[in-house]
């Protein structure tokens, strides 16, 4: 009887504790999850940031245990921002300082056209002018790249721009060169489409994409341009009939100074990199893919930007 009474008392004592354990585990999990929720939000904020966003992390509403960690990260972001600013200023200053002597050299080379030169020297002067032109183009691209890196204005404060008008201007600017090259350049579809951005930025975007397509399109080829709106997205699409890009290189064409295994003309490999920077600043997406339809070849580049209401 004593053993039976002791066993019954032990069972009655252990049963509530055993029933309480799952409740305690559930309450502990909820408390831990709520305690770590600010840290999860902080990680999501970091994952969604652009690569050039060096805004300090907020320390408010964070557990006191995380404050030293957040302070250290903010210090690192501050040092990285200073380093990036120094690099941007260096590129911009170097390119700007080099423009004056390059322009002077270009003028001196042009002045040689009116001088009677000995046979054979004219070819050397032409090669010299070509090298000067390529250097000047490189400096202009470096300055454009530095301007895009230095831009800090948000897209919400940018003015409204008609993307179709910008594309029309880019096509009209390159039509004479396309005619000389024997390339059919024109619109396959164009609709009134409004976006937020700077006119200069969008013009540089369209110009670089069209120039890249024209550079790789052979004589007798064609370049088609689409500008339209799909829901809340403004789309600029450019398709050429060139050789396309090697599959192993398609993911690198937006890297600075990358020209691939089939470089054409006197480009320096910065045009598409500038386009990528502009699209990132405008909070858009850019995609490039080879065309393999009905025996056709070429490259299709699609730029998707947030459409703006009138």
mmCIF file of N, CA, C and O in Angstrom, residues 61-131:
data_model
loop_
_atom_site.group_PDB
_atom_site.id
_atom_site.type_symbol
_atom_site.label_atom_id
_atom_site.label_comp_id
_atom_site.label_asym_id
_atom_site.label_seq_id
_atom_site.Cartn_x
_atom_site.Cartn_y
_atom_site.Cartn_z
ATOM 1 N N UNK A 61 15.572 50.617 -31.341
ATOM 2 C CA UNK A 61 14.724 49.427 -31.221
ATOM 3 C C UNK A 61 15.504 48.132 -31.401
ATOM 4 O O UNK A 61 14.933 47.104 -31.764
ATOM 5 N N UNK A 62 16.778 48.189 -31.213
ATOM 6 C CA UNK A 62 17.613 46.993 -31.273
ATOM 7 C C UNK A 62 17.999 46.576 -29.859
ATOM 8 O O UNK A 62 18.183 47.427 -28.985
ATOM 9 N N UNK A 63 18.128 45.275 -29.609
ATOM 10 C CA UNK A 63 18.582 44.840 -28.280
ATOM 11 C C UNK A 63 19.931 45.469 -27.929
ATOM 12 O O UNK A 63 20.787 45.664 -28.800
ATOM 13 N N UNK A 64 20.099 45.797 -26.675
ATOM 14 C CA UNK A 64 21.338 46.445 -26.246
ATOM 15 C C UNK A 64 22.562 45.577 -26.522
ATOM 16 O O UNK A 64 23.670 46.080 -26.705
ATOM 17 N N UNK A 65 22.361 44.252 -26.560
ATOM 18 C CA UNK A 65 23.487 43.359 -26.836
ATOM 19 C C UNK A 65 24.025 43.537 -28.257
ATOM 20 O O UNK A 65 25.181 43.220 -28.538
ATOM 21 N N UNK A 66 23.183 44.042 -29.192
ATOM 22 C CA UNK A 66 23.604 44.215 -30.586
ATOM 23 C C UNK A 66 24.229 45.578 -30.859
ATOM 24 O O UNK A 66 24.780 45.787 -31.939
ATOM 25 N N UNK A 67 24.142 46.514 -29.929
ATOM 26 C CA UNK A 67 24.646 47.867 -30.170
ATOM 27 C C UNK A 67 26.145 47.889 -30.507
ATOM 28 O O UNK A 67 26.549 48.578 -31.457
ATOM 29 N N UNK A 68 27.008 47.175 -29.785
ATOM 30 C CA UNK A 68 28.427 47.172 -30.190
ATOM 31 C C UNK A 68 28.635 46.596 -31.585
ATOM 32 O O UNK A 68 29.469 47.106 -32.357
ATOM 33 N N UNK A 69 27.872 45.564 -31.934
ATOM 34 C CA UNK A 69 27.981 44.955 -33.261
ATOM 35 C C UNK A 69 27.550 45.948 -34.343
ATOM 36 O O UNK A 69 28.216 46.108 -35.376
ATOM 37 N N UNK A 70 26.426 46.651 -34.118
ATOM 38 C CA UNK A 70 25.940 47.629 -35.098
ATOM 39 C C UNK A 70 26.904 48.795 -35.218
ATOM 40 O O UNK A 70 27.166 49.304 -36.323
ATOM 41 N N UNK A 71 27.471 49.235 -34.097
ATOM 42 C CA UNK A 71 28.437 50.331 -34.141
ATOM 43 C C UNK A 71 29.671 49.954 -34.957
ATOM 44 O O UNK A 71 30.186 50.762 -35.751
ATOM 45 N N UNK A 72 30.128 48.734 -34.823
ATOM 46 C CA UNK A 72 31.294 48.288 -35.596
ATOM 47 C C UNK A 72 30.978 48.231 -37.086
ATOM 48 O O UNK A 72 31.787 48.641 -37.927
ATOM 49 N N UNK A 73 29.784 47.722 -37.441
ATOM 50 C CA UNK A 73 29.392 47.672 -38.854
ATOM 51 C C UNK A 73 29.271 49.078 -39.428
ATOM 52 O O UNK A 73 29.708 49.351 -40.561
ATOM 53 N N UNK A 74 28.683 50.016 -38.672
ATOM 54 C CA UNK A 74 28.564 51.393 -39.157
ATOM 55 C C UNK A 74 29.927 52.029 -39.362
ATOM 56 O O UNK A 74 30.138 52.794 -40.317
ATOM 57 N N UNK A 75 30.868 51.713 -38.485
ATOM 58 C CA UNK A 75 32.227 52.216 -38.683
ATOM 59 C C UNK A 75 32.857 51.666 -39.949
ATOM 60 O O UNK A 75 33.539 52.390 -40.696
ATOM 61 N N UNK A 76 32.632 50.380 -40.206
ATOM 62 C CA UNK A 76 33.146 49.784 -41.437
ATOM 63 C C UNK A 76 32.499 50.410 -42.666
ATOM 64 O O UNK A 76 33.182 50.699 -43.666
ATOM 65 N N UNK A 77 31.172 50.636 -42.633
ATOM 66 C CA UNK A 77 30.488 51.273 -43.756
ATOM 67 C C UNK A 77 31.005 52.684 -43.999
ATOM 68 O O UNK A 77 31.158 53.115 -45.149
ATOM 69 N N UNK A 78 31.290 53.398 -42.919
ATOM 70 C CA UNK A 78 31.830 54.751 -43.057
ATOM 71 C C UNK A 78 33.195 54.726 -43.727
ATOM 72 O O UNK A 78 33.478 55.540 -44.623
ATOM 73 N N UNK A 79 34.052 53.794 -43.338
ATOM 74 C CA UNK A 79 35.379 53.708 -43.952
ATOM 75 C C UNK A 79 35.280 53.292 -45.418
ATOM 76 O O UNK A 79 36.019 53.800 -46.276
ATOM 77 N N UNK A 80 34.352 52.378 -45.717
ATOM 78 C CA UNK A 80 34.166 51.972 -47.111
ATOM 79 C C UNK A 80 33.635 53.129 -47.958
ATOM 80 O O UNK A 80 34.033 53.301 -49.118
ATOM 81 N N UNK A 81 32.737 53.942 -47.372
ATOM 82 C CA UNK A 81 32.215 55.086 -48.132
ATOM 83 C C UNK A 81 33.315 56.097 -48.424
ATOM 84 O O UNK A 81 33.398 56.641 -49.529
ATOM 85 N N UNK A 82 34.172 56.346 -47.446
ATOM 86 C CA UNK A 82 35.286 57.268 -47.677
ATOM 87 C C UNK A 82 36.223 56.736 -48.762
ATOM 88 O O UNK A 82 36.694 57.484 -49.630
ATOM 89 N N UNK A 83 36.479 55.417 -48.718
ATOM 90 C CA UNK A 83 37.355 54.820 -49.723
ATOM 91 C C UNK A 83 36.740 54.915 -51.120
ATOM 92 O O UNK A 83 37.426 55.247 -52.097
ATOM 93 N N UNK A 84 35.425 54.649 -51.234
ATOM 94 C CA UNK A 84 34.756 54.739 -52.531
ATOM 95 C C UNK A 84 34.723 56.171 -53.036
ATOM 96 O O UNK A 84 34.913 56.424 -54.237
ATOM 97 N N UNK A 85 34.499 57.133 -52.136
ATOM 98 C CA UNK A 85 34.511 58.542 -52.548
ATOM 99 C C UNK A 85 35.891 58.957 -53.055
ATOM 100 O O UNK A 85 36.003 59.688 -54.044
ATOM 101 N N UNK A 86 36.941 58.502 -52.385
ATOM 102 C CA UNK A 86 38.289 58.814 -52.840
ATOM 103 C C UNK A 86 38.553 58.219 -54.224
ATOM 104 O O UNK A 86 39.157 58.873 -55.087
ATOM 105 N N UNK A 87 38.094 56.992 -54.442
ATOM 106 C CA UNK A 87 38.293 56.368 -55.741
ATOM 107 C C UNK A 87 37.524 57.113 -56.832
ATOM 108 O O UNK A 87 38.045 57.353 -57.925
ATOM 109 N N UNK A 88 36.284 57.503 -56.546
ATOM 110 C CA UNK A 88 35.498 58.241 -57.537
ATOM 111 C C UNK A 88 36.136 59.586 -57.855
ATOM 112 O O UNK A 88 36.227 59.988 -59.023
ATOM 113 N N UNK A 89 36.590 60.299 -56.815
ATOM 114 C CA UNK A 89 37.222 61.598 -57.057
ATOM 115 C C UNK A 89 38.501 61.445 -57.856
ATOM 116 O O UNK A 89 38.811 62.271 -58.727
ATOM 117 N N UNK A 90 39.243 60.372 -57.573
ATOM 118 C CA UNK A 90 40.488 60.160 -58.306
ATOM 119 C C UNK A 90 40.210 59.922 -59.791
ATOM 120 O O UNK A 90 40.863 60.506 -60.660
ATOM 121 N N UNK A 91 39.232 59.067 -60.088
ATOM 122 C CA UNK A 91 38.910 58.788 -61.488
ATOM 123 C C UNK A 91 38.408 60.042 -62.182
ATOM 124 O O UNK A 91 38.825 60.368 -63.307
ATOM 125 N N UNK A 92 37.508 60.771 -61.512
ATOM 126 C CA UNK A 92 36.962 61.980 -62.127
ATOM 127 C C UNK A 92 38.045 63.042 -62.327
ATOM 128 O O UNK A 92 38.129 63.665 -63.394
ATOM 129 N N UNK A 93 38.879 63.261 -61.305
ATOM 130 C CA UNK A 93 39.932 64.278 -61.425
ATOM 131 C C UNK A 93 40.962 63.898 -62.477
ATOM 132 O O UNK A 93 41.405 64.744 -63.266
ATOM 133 N N UNK A 94 41.360 62.616 -62.495
ATOM 134 C CA UNK A 94 42.352 62.184 -63.477
ATOM 135 C C UNK A 94 41.819 62.327 -64.895
ATOM 136 O O UNK A 94 42.513 62.829 -65.800
ATOM 137 N N UNK A 95 40.569 61.902 -65.117
ATOM 138 C CA UNK A 95 39.992 62.022 -66.454
ATOM 139 C C UNK A 95 39.834 63.478 -66.855
ATOM 140 O O UNK A 95 40.095 63.857 -68.007
ATOM 141 N N UNK A 96 39.419 64.319 -65.902
ATOM 142 C CA UNK A 96 39.238 65.739 -66.220
ATOM 143 C C UNK A 96 40.568 66.414 -66.537
ATOM 144 O O UNK A 96 40.664 67.216 -67.483
ATOM 145 N N UNK A 97 41.593 66.095 -65.766
ATOM 146 C CA UNK A 97 42.896 66.720 -66.000
ATOM 147 C C UNK A 97 43.501 66.264 -67.324
ATOM 148 O O UNK A 97 44.264 67.004 -67.960
ATOM 149 N N UNK A 98 43.198 65.067 -67.742
ATOM 150 C CA UNK A 98 43.764 64.558 -68.998
ATOM 151 C C UNK A 98 43.024 65.064 -70.228
ATOM 152 O O UNK A 98 43.535 64.937 -71.346
ATOM 153 N N UNK A 99 41.844 65.624 -70.055
ATOM 154 C CA UNK A 99 41.082 66.095 -71.212
ATOM 155 C C UNK A 99 41.791 67.236 -71.925
ATOM 156 O O UNK A 99 41.804 67.299 -73.163
ATOM 157 N N UNK A 100 42.387 68.150 -71.157
ATOM 158 C CA UNK A 100 43.026 69.314 -71.778
ATOM 159 C C UNK A 100 44.197 68.925 -72.671
ATOM 160 O O UNK A 100 44.246 69.334 -73.849
ATOM 161 N N UNK A 101 45.186 68.146 -72.199
ATOM 162 C CA UNK A 101 46.276 67.777 -73.118
ATOM 163 C C UNK A 101 45.822 66.907 -74.282
ATOM 164 O O UNK A 101 46.353 67.033 -75.392
ATOM 165 N N UNK A 102 44.840 66.031 -74.054
ATOM 166 C CA UNK A 102 44.359 65.205 -75.156
ATOM 167 C C UNK A 102 43.676 66.073 -76.211
ATOM 168 O O UNK A 102 43.848 65.871 -77.425
ATOM 169 N N UNK A 103 42.891 67.061 -75.767
ATOM 170 C CA UNK A 103 42.248 67.965 -76.722
ATOM 171 C C UNK A 103 43.287 68.773 -77.494
ATOM 172 O O UNK A 103 43.156 68.980 -78.714
ATOM 173 N N UNK A 104 44.332 69.202 -76.796
ATOM 174 C CA UNK A 104 45.396 69.944 -77.487
ATOM 175 C C UNK A 104 46.095 69.069 -78.521
ATOM 176 O O UNK A 104 46.375 69.506 -79.646
ATOM 177 N N UNK A 105 46.383 67.833 -78.175
ATOM 178 C CA UNK A 105 46.996 66.914 -79.136
ATOM 179 C C UNK A 105 46.088 66.670 -80.340
ATOM 180 O O UNK A 105 46.555 66.595 -81.484
ATOM 181 N N UNK A 106 44.787 66.554 -80.075
ATOM 182 C CA UNK A 106 43.849 66.340 -81.171
ATOM 183 C C UNK A 106 43.832 67.526 -82.125
ATOM 184 O O UNK A 106 43.817 67.362 -83.354
ATOM 185 N N UNK A 107 43.861 68.734 -81.573
ATOM 186 C CA UNK A 107 43.888 69.936 -82.422
ATOM 187 C C UNK A 107 45.174 70.014 -83.233
ATOM 188 O O UNK A 107 45.161 70.360 -84.423
ATOM 189 N N UNK A 108 46.299 69.690 -82.616
ATOM 190 C CA UNK A 108 47.566 69.714 -83.336
ATOM 191 C C UNK A 108 47.578 68.682 -84.463
ATOM 192 O O UNK A 108 48.090 68.947 -85.561
ATOM 193 N N UNK A 109 46.994 67.503 -84.198
ATOM 194 C CA UNK A 109 46.945 66.489 -85.248
ATOM 195 C C UNK A 109 46.036 66.920 -86.393
ATOM 196 O O UNK A 109 46.322 66.659 -87.570
ATOM 197 N N UNK A 110 44.940 67.613 -86.075
ATOM 198 C CA UNK A 110 44.062 68.104 -87.133
ATOM 199 C C UNK A 110 44.730 69.207 -87.942
ATOM 200 O O UNK A 110 44.482 69.336 -89.151
ATOM 201 N N UNK A 111 45.570 69.983 -87.304
ATOM 202 C CA UNK A 111 46.269 71.042 -88.038
ATOM 203 C C UNK A 111 47.237 70.485 -89.075
ATOM 204 O O UNK A 111 47.602 71.185 -90.033
ATOM 205 N N UNK A 112 47.667 69.249 -88.894
ATOM 206 C CA UNK A 112 48.577 68.641 -89.864
ATOM 207 C C UNK A 112 47.900 68.331 -91.191
ATOM 208 O O UNK A 112 48.582 68.049 -92.186
ATOM 209 N N UNK A 113 46.558 68.380 -91.229
ATOM 210 C CA UNK A 113 45.864 68.103 -92.485
ATOM 211 C C UNK A 113 46.164 69.158 -93.544
ATOM 212 O O UNK A 113 46.121 68.875 -94.741
ATOM 213 N N UNK A 114 46.432 70.379 -93.092
ATOM 214 C CA UNK A 114 46.691 71.457 -94.047
ATOM 215 C C UNK A 114 48.165 71.574 -94.421
ATOM 216 O O UNK A 114 48.554 72.487 -95.149
ATOM 217 N N UNK A 115 48.984 70.653 -93.936
ATOM 218 C CA UNK A 115 50.427 70.692 -94.201
ATOM 219 C C UNK A 115 50.773 69.613 -95.219
ATOM 220 O O UNK A 115 50.249 68.489 -95.148
ATOM 221 N N UNK A 116 51.625 69.973 -96.180
ATOM 222 C CA UNK A 116 52.082 68.982 -97.157
ATOM 223 C C UNK A 116 53.090 68.052 -96.491
ATOM 224 O O UNK A 116 54.175 68.483 -96.073
ATOM 225 N N UNK A 117 52.730 66.793 -96.385
ATOM 226 C CA UNK A 117 53.571 65.820 -95.711
ATOM 227 C C UNK A 117 54.205 64.885 -96.731
ATOM 228 O O UNK A 117 53.684 64.688 -97.834
ATOM 229 N N UNK A 118 55.313 64.322 -96.334
ATOM 230 C CA UNK A 118 55.991 63.365 -97.202
ATOM 231 C C UNK A 118 55.184 62.073 -97.296
ATOM 232 O O UNK A 118 54.400 61.760 -96.411
ATOM 233 N N UNK A 119 55.366 61.333 -98.399
ATOM 234 C CA UNK A 119 54.634 60.066 -98.540
ATOM 235 C C UNK A 119 54.927 59.121 -97.374
ATOM 236 O O UNK A 119 56.068 58.972 -96.944
ATOM 237 N N UNK A 120 53.880 58.530 -96.874
ATOM 238 C CA UNK A 120 54.019 57.596 -95.768
ATOM 239 C C UNK A 120 53.775 58.222 -94.410
ATOM 240 O O UNK A 120 53.401 57.531 -93.462
ATOM 241 N N UNK A 121 54.014 59.539 -94.318
ATOM 242 C CA UNK A 121 53.802 60.202 -93.022
ATOM 243 C C UNK A 121 52.316 60.390 -92.756
ATOM 244 O O UNK A 121 51.867 60.379 -91.603
ATOM 245 N N UNK A 122 51.529 60.556 -93.836
ATOM 246 C CA UNK A 122 50.096 60.733 -93.656
ATOM 247 C C UNK A 122 49.457 59.549 -92.953
ATOM 248 O O UNK A 122 48.554 59.718 -92.121
ATOM 249 N N UNK A 123 49.909 58.331 -93.268
ATOM 250 C CA UNK A 123 49.357 57.146 -92.592
ATOM 251 C C UNK A 123 49.684 57.151 -91.110
ATOM 252 O O UNK A 123 48.857 56.767 -90.261
ATOM 253 N N UNK A 124 50.893 57.607 -90.787
ATOM 254 C CA UNK A 124 51.272 57.668 -89.378
ATOM 255 C C UNK A 124 50.442 58.723 -88.631
ATOM 256 O O UNK A 124 50.045 58.517 -87.474
ATOM 257 N N UNK A 125 50.192 59.852 -89.308
ATOM 258 C CA UNK A 125 49.363 60.881 -88.683
ATOM 259 C C UNK A 125 47.946 60.367 -88.466
ATOM 260 O O UNK A 125 47.316 60.631 -87.432
ATOM 261 N N UNK A 126 47.435 59.612 -89.450
ATOM 262 C CA UNK A 126 46.093 59.041 -89.298
ATOM 263 C C UNK A 126 46.042 58.065 -88.123
ATOM 264 O O UNK A 126 45.066 58.052 -87.350
ATOM 265 N N UNK A 127 47.082 57.242 -87.978
ATOM 266 C CA UNK A 127 47.139 56.324 -86.841
ATOM 267 C C UNK A 127 47.219 57.091 -85.526
ATOM 268 O O UNK A 127 46.613 56.698 -84.514
ATOM 269 N N UNK A 128 47.979 58.207 -85.549
ATOM 270 C CA UNK A 128 48.088 59.035 -84.355
ATOM 271 C C UNK A 128 46.736 59.629 -83.983
ATOM 272 O O UNK A 128 46.336 59.613 -82.806
ATOM 273 N N UNK A 129 46.008 60.131 -84.970
ATOM 274 C CA UNK A 129 44.694 60.705 -84.701
ATOM 275 C C UNK A 129 43.723 59.643 -84.197
ATOM 276 O O UNK A 129 42.891 59.908 -83.314
ATOM 277 N N UNK A 130 43.829 58.436 -84.728
ATOM 278 C CA UNK A 130 42.961 57.362 -84.257
ATOM 279 C C UNK A 130 43.256 57.028 -82.797
ATOM 280 O O UNK A 130 42.341 56.819 -81.992
ATOM 281 N N UNK A 131 44.532 56.979 -82.437
ATOM 282 C CA UNK A 131 44.883 56.712 -81.042
ATOM 283 C C UNK A 131 44.432 57.822 -80.119
ATOM 284 O O UNK A 131 43.942 57.561 -79.007
#
